[in-house]
XYZ file of C-alpha atoms in Angstrom:
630
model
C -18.431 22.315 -5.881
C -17.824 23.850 -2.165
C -14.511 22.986 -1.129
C -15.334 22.798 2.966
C -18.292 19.950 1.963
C -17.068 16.043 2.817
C -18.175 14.553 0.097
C -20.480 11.068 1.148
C -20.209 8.058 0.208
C -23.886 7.883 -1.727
C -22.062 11.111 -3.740
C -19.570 8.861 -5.360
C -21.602 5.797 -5.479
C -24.377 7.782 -7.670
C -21.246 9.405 -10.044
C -20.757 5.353 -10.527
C -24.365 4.925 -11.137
C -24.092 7.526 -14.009
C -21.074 6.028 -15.337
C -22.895 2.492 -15.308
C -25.319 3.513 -17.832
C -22.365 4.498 -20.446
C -21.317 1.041 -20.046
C -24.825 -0.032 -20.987
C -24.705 2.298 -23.404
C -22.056 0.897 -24.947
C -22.248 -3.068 -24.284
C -19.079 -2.904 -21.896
C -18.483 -5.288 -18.722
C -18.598 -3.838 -15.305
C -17.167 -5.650 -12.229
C -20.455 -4.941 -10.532
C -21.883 -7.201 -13.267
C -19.196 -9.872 -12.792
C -20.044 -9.749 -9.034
C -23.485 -10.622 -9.342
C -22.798 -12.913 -12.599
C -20.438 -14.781 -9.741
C -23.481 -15.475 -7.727
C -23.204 -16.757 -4.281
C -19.438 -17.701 -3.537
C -18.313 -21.120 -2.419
C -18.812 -21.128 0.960
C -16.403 -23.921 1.596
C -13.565 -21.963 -0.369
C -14.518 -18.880 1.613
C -13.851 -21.078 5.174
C -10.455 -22.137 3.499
C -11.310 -25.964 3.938
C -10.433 -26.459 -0.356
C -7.482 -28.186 -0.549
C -5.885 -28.759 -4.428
C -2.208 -28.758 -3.526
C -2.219 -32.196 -5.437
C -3.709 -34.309 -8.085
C -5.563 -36.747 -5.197
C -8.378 -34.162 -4.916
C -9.579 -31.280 -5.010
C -10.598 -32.299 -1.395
C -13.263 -30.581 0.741
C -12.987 -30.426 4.083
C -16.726 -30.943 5.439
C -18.182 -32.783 8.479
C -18.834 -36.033 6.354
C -15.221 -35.889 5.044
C -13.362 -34.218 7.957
C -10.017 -35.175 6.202
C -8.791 -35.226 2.731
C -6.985 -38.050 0.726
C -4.086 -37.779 2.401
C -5.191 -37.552 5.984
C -5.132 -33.867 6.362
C -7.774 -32.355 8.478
C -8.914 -28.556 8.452
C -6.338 -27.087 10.375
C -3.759 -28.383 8.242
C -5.834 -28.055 5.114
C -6.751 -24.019 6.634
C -3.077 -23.366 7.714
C -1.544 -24.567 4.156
C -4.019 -22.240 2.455
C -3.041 -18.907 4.268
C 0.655 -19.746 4.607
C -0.024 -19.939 0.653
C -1.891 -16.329 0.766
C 1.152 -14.994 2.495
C 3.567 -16.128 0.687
C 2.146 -14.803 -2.631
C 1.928 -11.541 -1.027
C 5.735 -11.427 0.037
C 7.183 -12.325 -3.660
C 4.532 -9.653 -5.019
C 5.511 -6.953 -2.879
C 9.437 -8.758 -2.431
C 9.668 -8.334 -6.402
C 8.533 -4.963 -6.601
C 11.463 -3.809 -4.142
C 13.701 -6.134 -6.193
C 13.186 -3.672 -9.411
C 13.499 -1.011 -7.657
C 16.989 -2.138 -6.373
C 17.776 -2.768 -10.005
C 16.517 0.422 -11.359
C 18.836 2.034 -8.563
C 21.601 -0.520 -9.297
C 21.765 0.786 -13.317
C 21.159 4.662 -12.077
C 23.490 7.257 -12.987
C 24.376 10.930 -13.701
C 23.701 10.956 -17.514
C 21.198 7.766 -17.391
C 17.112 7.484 -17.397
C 17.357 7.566 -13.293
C 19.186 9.651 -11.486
C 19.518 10.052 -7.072
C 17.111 12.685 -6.012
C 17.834 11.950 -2.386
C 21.488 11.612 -1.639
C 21.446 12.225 1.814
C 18.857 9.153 2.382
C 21.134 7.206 -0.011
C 24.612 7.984 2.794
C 22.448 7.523 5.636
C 21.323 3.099 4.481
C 25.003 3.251 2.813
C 26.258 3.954 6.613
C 23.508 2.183 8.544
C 24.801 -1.011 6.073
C 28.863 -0.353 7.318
C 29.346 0.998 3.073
C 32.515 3.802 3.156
C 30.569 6.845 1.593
C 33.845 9.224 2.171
C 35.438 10.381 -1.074
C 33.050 8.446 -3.121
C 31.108 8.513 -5.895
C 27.584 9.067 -5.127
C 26.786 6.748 -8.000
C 29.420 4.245 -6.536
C 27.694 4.696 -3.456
C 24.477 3.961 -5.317
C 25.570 0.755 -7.129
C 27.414 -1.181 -3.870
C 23.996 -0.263 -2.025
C 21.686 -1.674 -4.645
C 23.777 -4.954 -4.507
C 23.614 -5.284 -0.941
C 20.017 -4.825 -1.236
C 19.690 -7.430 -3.906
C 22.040 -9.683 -1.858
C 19.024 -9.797 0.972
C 16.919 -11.697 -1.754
C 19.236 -14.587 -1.827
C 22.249 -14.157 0.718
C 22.497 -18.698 2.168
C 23.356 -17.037 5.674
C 22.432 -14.571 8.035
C 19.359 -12.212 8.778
C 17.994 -9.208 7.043
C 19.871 -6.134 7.516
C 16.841 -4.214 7.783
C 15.763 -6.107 11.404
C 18.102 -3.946 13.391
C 15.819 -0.319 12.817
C 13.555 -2.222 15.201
C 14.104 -1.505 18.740
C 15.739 -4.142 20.584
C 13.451 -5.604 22.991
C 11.260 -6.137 19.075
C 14.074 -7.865 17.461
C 14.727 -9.882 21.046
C 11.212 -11.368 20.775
C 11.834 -12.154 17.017
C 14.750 -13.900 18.249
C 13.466 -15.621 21.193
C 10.493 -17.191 18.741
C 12.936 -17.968 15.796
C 10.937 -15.479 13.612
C 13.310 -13.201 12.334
C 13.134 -13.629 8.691
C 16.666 -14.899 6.547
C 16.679 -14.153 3.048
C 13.627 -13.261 1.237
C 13.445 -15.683 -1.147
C 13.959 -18.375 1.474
C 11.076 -17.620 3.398
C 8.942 -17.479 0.381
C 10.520 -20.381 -0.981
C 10.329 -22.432 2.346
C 6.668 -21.675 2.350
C 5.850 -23.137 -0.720
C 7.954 -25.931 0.858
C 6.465 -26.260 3.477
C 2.785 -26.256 2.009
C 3.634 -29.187 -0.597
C 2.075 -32.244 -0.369
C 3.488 -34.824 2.298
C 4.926 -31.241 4.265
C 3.456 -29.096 7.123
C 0.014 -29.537 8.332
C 0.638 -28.704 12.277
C -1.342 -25.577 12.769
C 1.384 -23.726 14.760
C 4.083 -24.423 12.084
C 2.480 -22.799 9.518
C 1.361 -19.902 11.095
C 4.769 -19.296 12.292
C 5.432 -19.181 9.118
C 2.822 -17.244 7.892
C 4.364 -14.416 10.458
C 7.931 -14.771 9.353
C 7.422 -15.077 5.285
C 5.170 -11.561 6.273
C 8.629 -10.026 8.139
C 10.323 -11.038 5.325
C 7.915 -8.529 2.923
C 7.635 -5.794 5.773
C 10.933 -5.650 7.094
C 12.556 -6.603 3.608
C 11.563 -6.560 0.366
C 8.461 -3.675 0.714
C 10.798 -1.589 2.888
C 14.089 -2.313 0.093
C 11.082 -0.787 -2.561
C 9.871 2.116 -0.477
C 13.755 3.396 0.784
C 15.344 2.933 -2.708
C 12.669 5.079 -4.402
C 13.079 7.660 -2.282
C 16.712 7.833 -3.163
C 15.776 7.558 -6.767
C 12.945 10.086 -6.874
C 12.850 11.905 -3.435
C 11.637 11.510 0.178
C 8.262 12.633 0.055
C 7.314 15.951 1.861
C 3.841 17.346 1.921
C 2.030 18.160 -1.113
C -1.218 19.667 -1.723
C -2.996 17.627 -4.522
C -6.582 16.508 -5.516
C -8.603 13.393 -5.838
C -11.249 11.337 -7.191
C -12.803 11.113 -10.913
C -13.494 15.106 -11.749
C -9.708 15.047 -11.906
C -10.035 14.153 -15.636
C -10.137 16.900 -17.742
C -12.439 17.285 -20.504
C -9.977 19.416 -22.536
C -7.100 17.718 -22.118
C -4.899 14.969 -23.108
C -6.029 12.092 -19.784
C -2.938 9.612 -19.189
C -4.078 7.269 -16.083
C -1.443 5.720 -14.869
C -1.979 2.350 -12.439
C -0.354 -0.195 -10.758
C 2.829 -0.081 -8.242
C 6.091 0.583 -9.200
C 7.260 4.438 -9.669
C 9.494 3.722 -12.053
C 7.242 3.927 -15.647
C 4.891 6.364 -13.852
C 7.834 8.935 -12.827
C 9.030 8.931 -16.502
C 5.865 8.920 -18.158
C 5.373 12.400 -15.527
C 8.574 13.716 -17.215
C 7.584 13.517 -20.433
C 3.752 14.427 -20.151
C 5.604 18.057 -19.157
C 7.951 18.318 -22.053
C 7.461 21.277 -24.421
C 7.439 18.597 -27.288
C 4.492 16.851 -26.126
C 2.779 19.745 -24.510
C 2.971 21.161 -28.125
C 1.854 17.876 -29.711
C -1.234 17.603 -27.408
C -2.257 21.122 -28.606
C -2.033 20.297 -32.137
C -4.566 17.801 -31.732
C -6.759 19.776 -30.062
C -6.016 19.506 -26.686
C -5.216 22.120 -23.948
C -2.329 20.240 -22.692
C -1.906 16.963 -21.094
C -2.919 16.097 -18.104
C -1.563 12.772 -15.775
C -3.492 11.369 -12.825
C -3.423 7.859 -11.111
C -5.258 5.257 -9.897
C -4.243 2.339 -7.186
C -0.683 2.511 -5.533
C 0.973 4.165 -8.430
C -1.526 7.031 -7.881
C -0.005 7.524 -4.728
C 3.402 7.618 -5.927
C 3.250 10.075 -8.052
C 1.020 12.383 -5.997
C 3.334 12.367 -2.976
C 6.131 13.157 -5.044
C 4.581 15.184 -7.602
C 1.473 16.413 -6.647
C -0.505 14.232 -9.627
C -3.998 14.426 -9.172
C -5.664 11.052 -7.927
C -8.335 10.037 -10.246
C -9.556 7.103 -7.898
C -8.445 3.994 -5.897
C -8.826 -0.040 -7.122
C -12.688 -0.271 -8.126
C -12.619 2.767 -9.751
C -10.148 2.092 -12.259
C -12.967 1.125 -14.792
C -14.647 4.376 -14.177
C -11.734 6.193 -15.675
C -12.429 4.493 -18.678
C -16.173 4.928 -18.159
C -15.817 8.744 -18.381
C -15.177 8.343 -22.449
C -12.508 10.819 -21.653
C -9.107 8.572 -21.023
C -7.132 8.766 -24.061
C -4.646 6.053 -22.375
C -4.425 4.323 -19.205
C -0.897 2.948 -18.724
C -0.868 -0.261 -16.476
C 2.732 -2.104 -14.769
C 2.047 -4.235 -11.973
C -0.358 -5.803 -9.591
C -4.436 -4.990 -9.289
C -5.101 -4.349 -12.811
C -8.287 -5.611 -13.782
C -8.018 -7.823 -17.267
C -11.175 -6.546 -17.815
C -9.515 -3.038 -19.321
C -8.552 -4.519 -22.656
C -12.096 -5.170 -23.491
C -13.472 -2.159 -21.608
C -11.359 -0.096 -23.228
C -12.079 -1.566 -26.718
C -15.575 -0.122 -26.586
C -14.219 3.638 -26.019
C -11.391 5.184 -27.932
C -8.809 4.248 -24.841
C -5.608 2.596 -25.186
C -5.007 -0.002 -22.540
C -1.026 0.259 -22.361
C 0.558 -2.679 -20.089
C 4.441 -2.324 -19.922
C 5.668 -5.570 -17.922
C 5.999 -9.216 -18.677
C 4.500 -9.806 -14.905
C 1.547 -8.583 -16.186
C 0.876 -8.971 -19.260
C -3.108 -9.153 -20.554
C -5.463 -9.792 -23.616
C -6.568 -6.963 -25.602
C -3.405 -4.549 -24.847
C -0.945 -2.783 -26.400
C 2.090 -4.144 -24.846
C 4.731 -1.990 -25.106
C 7.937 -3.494 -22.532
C 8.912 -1.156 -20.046
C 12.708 -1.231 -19.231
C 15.705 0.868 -17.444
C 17.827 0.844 -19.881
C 15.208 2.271 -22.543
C 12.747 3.762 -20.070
C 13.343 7.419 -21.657
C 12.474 6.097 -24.960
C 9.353 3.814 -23.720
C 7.627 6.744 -21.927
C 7.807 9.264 -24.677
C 6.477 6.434 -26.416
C 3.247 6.195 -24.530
C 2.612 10.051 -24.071
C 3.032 10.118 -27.986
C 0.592 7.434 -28.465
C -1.808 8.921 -25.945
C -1.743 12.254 -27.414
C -1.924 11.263 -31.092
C -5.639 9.657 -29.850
C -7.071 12.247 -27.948
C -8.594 13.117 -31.383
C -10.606 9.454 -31.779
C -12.413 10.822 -28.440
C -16.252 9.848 -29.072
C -18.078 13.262 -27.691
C -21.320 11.721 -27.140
C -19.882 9.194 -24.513
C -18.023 11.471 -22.240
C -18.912 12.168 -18.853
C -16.739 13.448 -16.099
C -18.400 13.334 -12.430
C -18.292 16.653 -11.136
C -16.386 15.766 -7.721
C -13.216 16.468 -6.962
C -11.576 16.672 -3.490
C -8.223 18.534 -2.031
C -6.092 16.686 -0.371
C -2.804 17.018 1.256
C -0.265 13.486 0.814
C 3.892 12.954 1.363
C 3.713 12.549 4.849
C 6.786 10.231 4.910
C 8.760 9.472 8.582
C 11.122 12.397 7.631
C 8.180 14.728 6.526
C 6.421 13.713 10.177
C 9.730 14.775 11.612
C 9.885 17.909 10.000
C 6.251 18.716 11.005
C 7.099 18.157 14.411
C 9.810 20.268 14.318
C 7.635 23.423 12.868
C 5.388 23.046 16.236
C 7.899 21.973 19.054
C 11.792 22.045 19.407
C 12.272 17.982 18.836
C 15.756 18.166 18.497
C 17.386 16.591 21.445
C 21.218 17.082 20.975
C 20.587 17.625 17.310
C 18.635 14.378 16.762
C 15.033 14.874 16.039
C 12.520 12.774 18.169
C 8.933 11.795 18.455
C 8.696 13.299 21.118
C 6.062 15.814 20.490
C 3.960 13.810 19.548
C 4.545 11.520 22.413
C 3.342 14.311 24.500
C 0.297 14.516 22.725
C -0.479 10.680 23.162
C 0.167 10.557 26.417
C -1.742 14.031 27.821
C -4.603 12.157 25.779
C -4.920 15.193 23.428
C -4.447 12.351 20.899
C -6.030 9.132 22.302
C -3.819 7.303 20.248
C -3.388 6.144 16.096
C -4.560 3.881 13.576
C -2.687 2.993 10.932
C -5.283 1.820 7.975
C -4.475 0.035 4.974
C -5.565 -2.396 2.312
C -8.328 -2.765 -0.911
C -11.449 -2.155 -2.071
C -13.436 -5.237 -1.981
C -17.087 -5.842 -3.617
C -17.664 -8.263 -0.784
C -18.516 -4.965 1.184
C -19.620 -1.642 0.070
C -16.886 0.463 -1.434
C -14.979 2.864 0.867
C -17.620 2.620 3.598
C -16.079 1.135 5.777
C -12.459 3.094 5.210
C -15.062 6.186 5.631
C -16.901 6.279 7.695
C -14.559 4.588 10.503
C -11.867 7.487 9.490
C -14.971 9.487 10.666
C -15.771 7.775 13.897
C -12.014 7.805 14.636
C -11.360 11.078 14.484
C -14.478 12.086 16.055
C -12.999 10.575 19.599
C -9.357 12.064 18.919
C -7.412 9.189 17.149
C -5.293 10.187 14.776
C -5.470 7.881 11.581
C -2.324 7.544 9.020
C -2.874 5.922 5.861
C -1.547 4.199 2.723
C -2.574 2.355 -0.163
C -6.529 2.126 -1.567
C -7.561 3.385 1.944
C -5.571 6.702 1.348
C -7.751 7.296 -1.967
C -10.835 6.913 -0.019
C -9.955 9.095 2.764
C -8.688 11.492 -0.177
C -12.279 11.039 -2.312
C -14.035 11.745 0.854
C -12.212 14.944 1.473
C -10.478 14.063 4.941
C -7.077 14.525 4.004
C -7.940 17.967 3.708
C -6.439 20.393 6.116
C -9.927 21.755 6.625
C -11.516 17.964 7.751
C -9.913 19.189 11.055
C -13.730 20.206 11.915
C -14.850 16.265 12.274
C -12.282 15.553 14.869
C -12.654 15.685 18.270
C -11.551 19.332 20.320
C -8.123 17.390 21.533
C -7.208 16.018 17.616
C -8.701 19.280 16.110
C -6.392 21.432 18.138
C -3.271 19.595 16.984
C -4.367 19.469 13.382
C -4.908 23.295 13.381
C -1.303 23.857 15.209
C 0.621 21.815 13.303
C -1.031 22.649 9.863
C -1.696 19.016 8.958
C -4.683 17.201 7.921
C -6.260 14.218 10.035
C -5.443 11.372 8.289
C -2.069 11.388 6.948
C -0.948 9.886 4.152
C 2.274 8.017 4.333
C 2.309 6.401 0.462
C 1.390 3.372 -1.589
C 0.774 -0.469 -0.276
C 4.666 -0.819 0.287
C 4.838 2.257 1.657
C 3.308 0.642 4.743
C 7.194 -0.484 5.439
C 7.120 3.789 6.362
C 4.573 2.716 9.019
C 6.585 0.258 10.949
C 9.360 2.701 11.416
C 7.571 5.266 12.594
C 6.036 2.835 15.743
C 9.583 1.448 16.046
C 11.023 5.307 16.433
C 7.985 6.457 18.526
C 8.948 3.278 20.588
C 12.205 4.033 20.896
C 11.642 7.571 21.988
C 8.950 6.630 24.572
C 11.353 3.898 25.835
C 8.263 1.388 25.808
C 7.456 -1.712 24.038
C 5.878 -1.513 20.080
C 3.316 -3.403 21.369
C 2.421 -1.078 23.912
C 1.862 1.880 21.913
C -2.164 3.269 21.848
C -1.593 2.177 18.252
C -3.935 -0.379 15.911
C -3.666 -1.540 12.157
C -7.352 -1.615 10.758
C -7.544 -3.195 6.606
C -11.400 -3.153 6.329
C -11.609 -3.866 2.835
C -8.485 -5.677 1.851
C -8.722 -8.170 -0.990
C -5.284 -9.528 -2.530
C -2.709 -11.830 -1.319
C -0.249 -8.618 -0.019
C -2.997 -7.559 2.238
C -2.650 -11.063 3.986
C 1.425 -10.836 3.995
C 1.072 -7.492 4.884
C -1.342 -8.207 8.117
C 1.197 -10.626 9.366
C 4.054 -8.226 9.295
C 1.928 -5.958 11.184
C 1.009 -7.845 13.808
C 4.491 -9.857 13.797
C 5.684 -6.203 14.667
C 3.455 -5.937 17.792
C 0.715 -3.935 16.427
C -3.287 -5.204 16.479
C -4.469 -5.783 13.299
C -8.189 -5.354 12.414
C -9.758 -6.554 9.512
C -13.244 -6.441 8.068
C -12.949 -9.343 5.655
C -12.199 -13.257 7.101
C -8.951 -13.968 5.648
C -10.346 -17.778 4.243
C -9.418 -18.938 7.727
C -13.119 -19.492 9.379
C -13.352 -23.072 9.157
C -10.294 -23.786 11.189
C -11.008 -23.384 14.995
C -7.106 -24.128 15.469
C -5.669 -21.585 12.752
C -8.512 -19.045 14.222
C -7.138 -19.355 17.547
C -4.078 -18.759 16.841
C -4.249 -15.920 14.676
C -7.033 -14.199 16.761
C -5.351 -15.557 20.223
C -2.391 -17.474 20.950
C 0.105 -15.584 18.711
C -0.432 -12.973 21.291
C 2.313 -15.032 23.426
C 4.640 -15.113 20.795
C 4.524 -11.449 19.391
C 2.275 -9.273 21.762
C -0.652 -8.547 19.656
C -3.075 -10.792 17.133
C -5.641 -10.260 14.557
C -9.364 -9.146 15.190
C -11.570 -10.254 12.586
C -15.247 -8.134 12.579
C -17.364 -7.633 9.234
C -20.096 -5.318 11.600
C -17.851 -1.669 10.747
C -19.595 -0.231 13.764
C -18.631 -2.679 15.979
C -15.109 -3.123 13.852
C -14.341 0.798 14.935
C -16.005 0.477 18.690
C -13.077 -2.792 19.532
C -10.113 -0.450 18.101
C -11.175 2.387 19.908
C -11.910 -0.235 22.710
C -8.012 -1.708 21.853
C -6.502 1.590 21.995
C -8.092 2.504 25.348
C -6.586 -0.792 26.575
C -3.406 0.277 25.838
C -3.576 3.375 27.213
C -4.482 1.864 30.946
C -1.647 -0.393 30.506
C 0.977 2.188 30.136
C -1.305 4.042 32.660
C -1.363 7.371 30.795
């Protein structure tokens, strides 16, 4: 295929299409099928007005029965439910960083993990008052990881993480009693809190709701996405390539999927060693050949430069293609529906944790202190069945995309640097780029997240308002399932530079960058929040203030929710495609879409039309630009 094409949406959706028919071929399920097997959802669910907290009901909130058993009306019954939401979505992305911290805790020079960053390790180990002088790296290392692990369940005091924010952010934290304690408190309070008999007050629990999402933002996601960059390096710009024609036909396919670096960064070590390479080709393969799918995709192809075979809805199509010899699964998004999927191909569905475990796999229990053995384990196994492939069923769409990722806060420094002098008495600033913002070269940024959801169409939306975005000279920055897409599509190519606008399009081409950048996986978003507190910082104005949105047009899972609240609880607009279950409370919709406004300077915008969804951020972003009177 032509490299300088964008590849459309219809593209992708008719390499699905093809894949489809395999899966009739063969008698396998197919989310799509699920999806319309579902039929019409439950409408009252959907509004948020189910309550089954307790054994009384399940109550419905409805005009006839405006209050359930107990007395609670929709507000409260609305307010419980996404305090709930959020609070799954801070221990999800809370326990990820939690394993990382252990990982880093048991890491050392002859061990499975080693530090790949030592420089980023000193600079936490100072910014957290730890003597690095003399020492140890690997002493370093270990008092670090405990005093990260301490900010799951310290009984006093705030996270140590709050203080990167500028002041004036942590002041209004403060002032509003929202700065988060211990991570496990806040998710622990909110379960609390959400028990029968508890909270039903509106503005308690989304108060709440925006600290238990600090808690994840400015805690546990950020403890995951700064410890595994000591443990497998800061990620710097890499040229890689994406969606399914990533698969080789020849080769030995591991997928790897899910969240946490840890397995996939090992099972990347050993699909390279001469032992296995030698194996593959013994069974007839050319070599082996890793790509990902989901957040631990990303991972791996910001540090590695692994191929990204697809985001969250297309991890069935990698079994689809009949040419996945294994596709290795940890944590979080992971359809069930790959054990039997992969049952009617030659595929080994390989899940490694007890946090997920799932029918019809081969479990094999992924841990640090055997993680050397456990990989080879799986590359073995996937070899060894690359010669059960069934020839008749493969099929590998022939679209593949280049794509440049690793565009972590340092890596954005270092860009900076390669176009203007930002050192200002040998500190780097965002200066620069400042400049650019405020000359309106760059109208401003967007900083878009989140799922795939089959409430909506697939990447559209992530698409094709990338596309409108740039097109008026806002510069997006990415993470997650919205990365893939922009990656699929072909706009985290240095070349997209040709669908921005003249002011966007000149900076691209100067400072050698594509125009959506991609700062990492779901956690990763942590990476986001200090780049608007250091941009902040160096503009001397308020977070809130910056020409800067959060857009998650397609989110899905219970992070996205925890996530939007530690957006916004950071000052930054958050828009979002999907209702977040909240539409049948007038009192939790005003405050989410209005009042919190008072409390932390911005607030959620809720539009499912994607035309008009881009047309209020661009709307938002020329708002803020009046106000700072650029």
């Amino acid at each position: 295929m032509s490299w300088d094409v964008l590849i459309p949406n219809e593209e992708m959706e008719a390499a699905t299409s093809r894949l489809l028919e395999t899966a009739a071929l063969v008698g396998a399920d197919s989310y799509q099928a699920r999806n319309a097997a579902q039929g019409t959802h439950c409408k009252i669910g959907e509004q948020g007005l189910c309550c089954r907290i307790c054994s009384m009901g399940p109550c419905r909130i409805t005009p006839k029965s405006p209050r359930g058993v107990c007395g609670c009306d929709a507000d409260g019954v609305v307010g419980r439910n996404y305090l709930r939401f959020t609070a799954g979505g801070s221990a999800t992305h809370s326990d990820h960083g939690r394993s990382i911290a252990m990982t880093l805790y048991r890491s050392s020079a002859n061990g499975n993990y080693n530090i790949k960053d030592p420089e980023k390790l000193k600079r936490i180990a100072d910014e957290w008052d730890i003597e690095t002088e003399d020492r140890d790296i690997y002493d370093i290392a270990h008092e670090v990881a405990l005093r990260g692990l301490e900010e799951f369940g310290k009984p006093f005091g705030r996270l140590r993480f709050l203080k990167r924010a500028p002041e004036a952010r942590q002041k209004i934290w403060r002032d509003n009693k929202l700065s988060p304690r211990a991570i496990d408190r806040e998710v622990s309070l909110s379960l609390h809190m959400t028990h029968m008999g508890c909270s039903s007050m509106p503005e308690a629990l989304v108060h709440q709701s925006l600290r238990a999402g600090l808690a994840d933002g400015w805690g546990g996601s950020m403890i995951g996405t700064e410890f595994s960059d000591v443990l497998f390096g800061t990620p710097k710009p890499v040229d890689t390539t994406a969606n399914l024609g990533v698969m080789e036909k020849d080769m030995v396919n591991i997928v790897v999927h899910g969240h946490d670096p840890s397995l996939s960064e090992m099972v990347v070590y050993y699909a390279n060693d001469p032992e296995m390479i030698a194996l593959a080709k013994k069974n007839g393969a050319s070599g082996i050949n890793v790509c990902g799918v989901c957040c631990t995709s990303n991972e791996v192809a910001m540090r590695h430069g692994i191929p990204m075979a697809g985001n969250f809805l297309q991890q069935e199509n990698v079994v689809l293609t009949g040419a996945c010899e294994a596709i290795v699964v940890d944590v979080q998004c992971i359809f069930p529906a790959l054990g039997p999927l992969s049952k009617c191909f030659h595929t080994k569905f390989i899940t490694t944790s007890n946090v997920a475990r799932m029918p019809d796999s081969d479990f094999i229990e992924f841990k640090e202190s055997t993680a050397a053995e456990n990989a080879k384990q799986i590359v073995e196994l996937a070899v060894e069945n690359f010669k059960n492939r069934k020839p008749e069923l493969i099929h590998i769409p022939n679209l593949v995309s280049k794509a440049t990722v690793g565009y972590s806060v340092e890596a954005i420094y270092d860009t900076l640097d390669t176009v203007a002098n930002s050192h200002i008495d040998e500190f780097q600033t965002m200066i620069p780029l400042i400049d650019c913002i405020r000359s309106g070269v760059i109208r401003g940024a967007v900083a878009m997240v989140g799922c795939n959801n089959p409430k909506v169409r697939p990447d559209y939306a992530h698409i094709e308002l990338m596309k409108k975005l740039l097109a008026n000279d806002i510069l997006v920055i990415v993470s997650g399932c919205s990365a893939q897409a922009a990656a699929k599509a072909g706009l985290m190519d240095k070349e997209a530079g040709k669908y921005c606008g003249e002011g966007l399009k000149r900076v691209c081409r100067l400072a050698n960058i594509p125009p959506v950048l991609h700062m990492g996986s779901c956690v990763d978003i942590s990476r986001m929040m200090i780049l608007a507190s250091d941009i902040a910082k160096d503009w001397r104005i308020e977070i809130s203030d910056i020409p800067l949105v959060g857009c998650a047009p397609e989110w899905m899972s219970e992070k996205a929710v925890s996530i939007g609240n530690y957006v916004v609880a950071t000052g930054i607009d958050t828009f979002l495609g999907i209702d977040p279950y909240t539409d049948g409370s007038k009192g939790i919709v005003g405050l989410l879409q209005g009042d919190i406004e008072k409390w932390v300077g911005a607030k959620f915008y809720v539009e499912k039309d994607i035309e008009k969804l881009g047309d209020k951020m661009i709307e938002r972003i020329e708002e803020k630009r009046a106000k700072i009177m650029i």
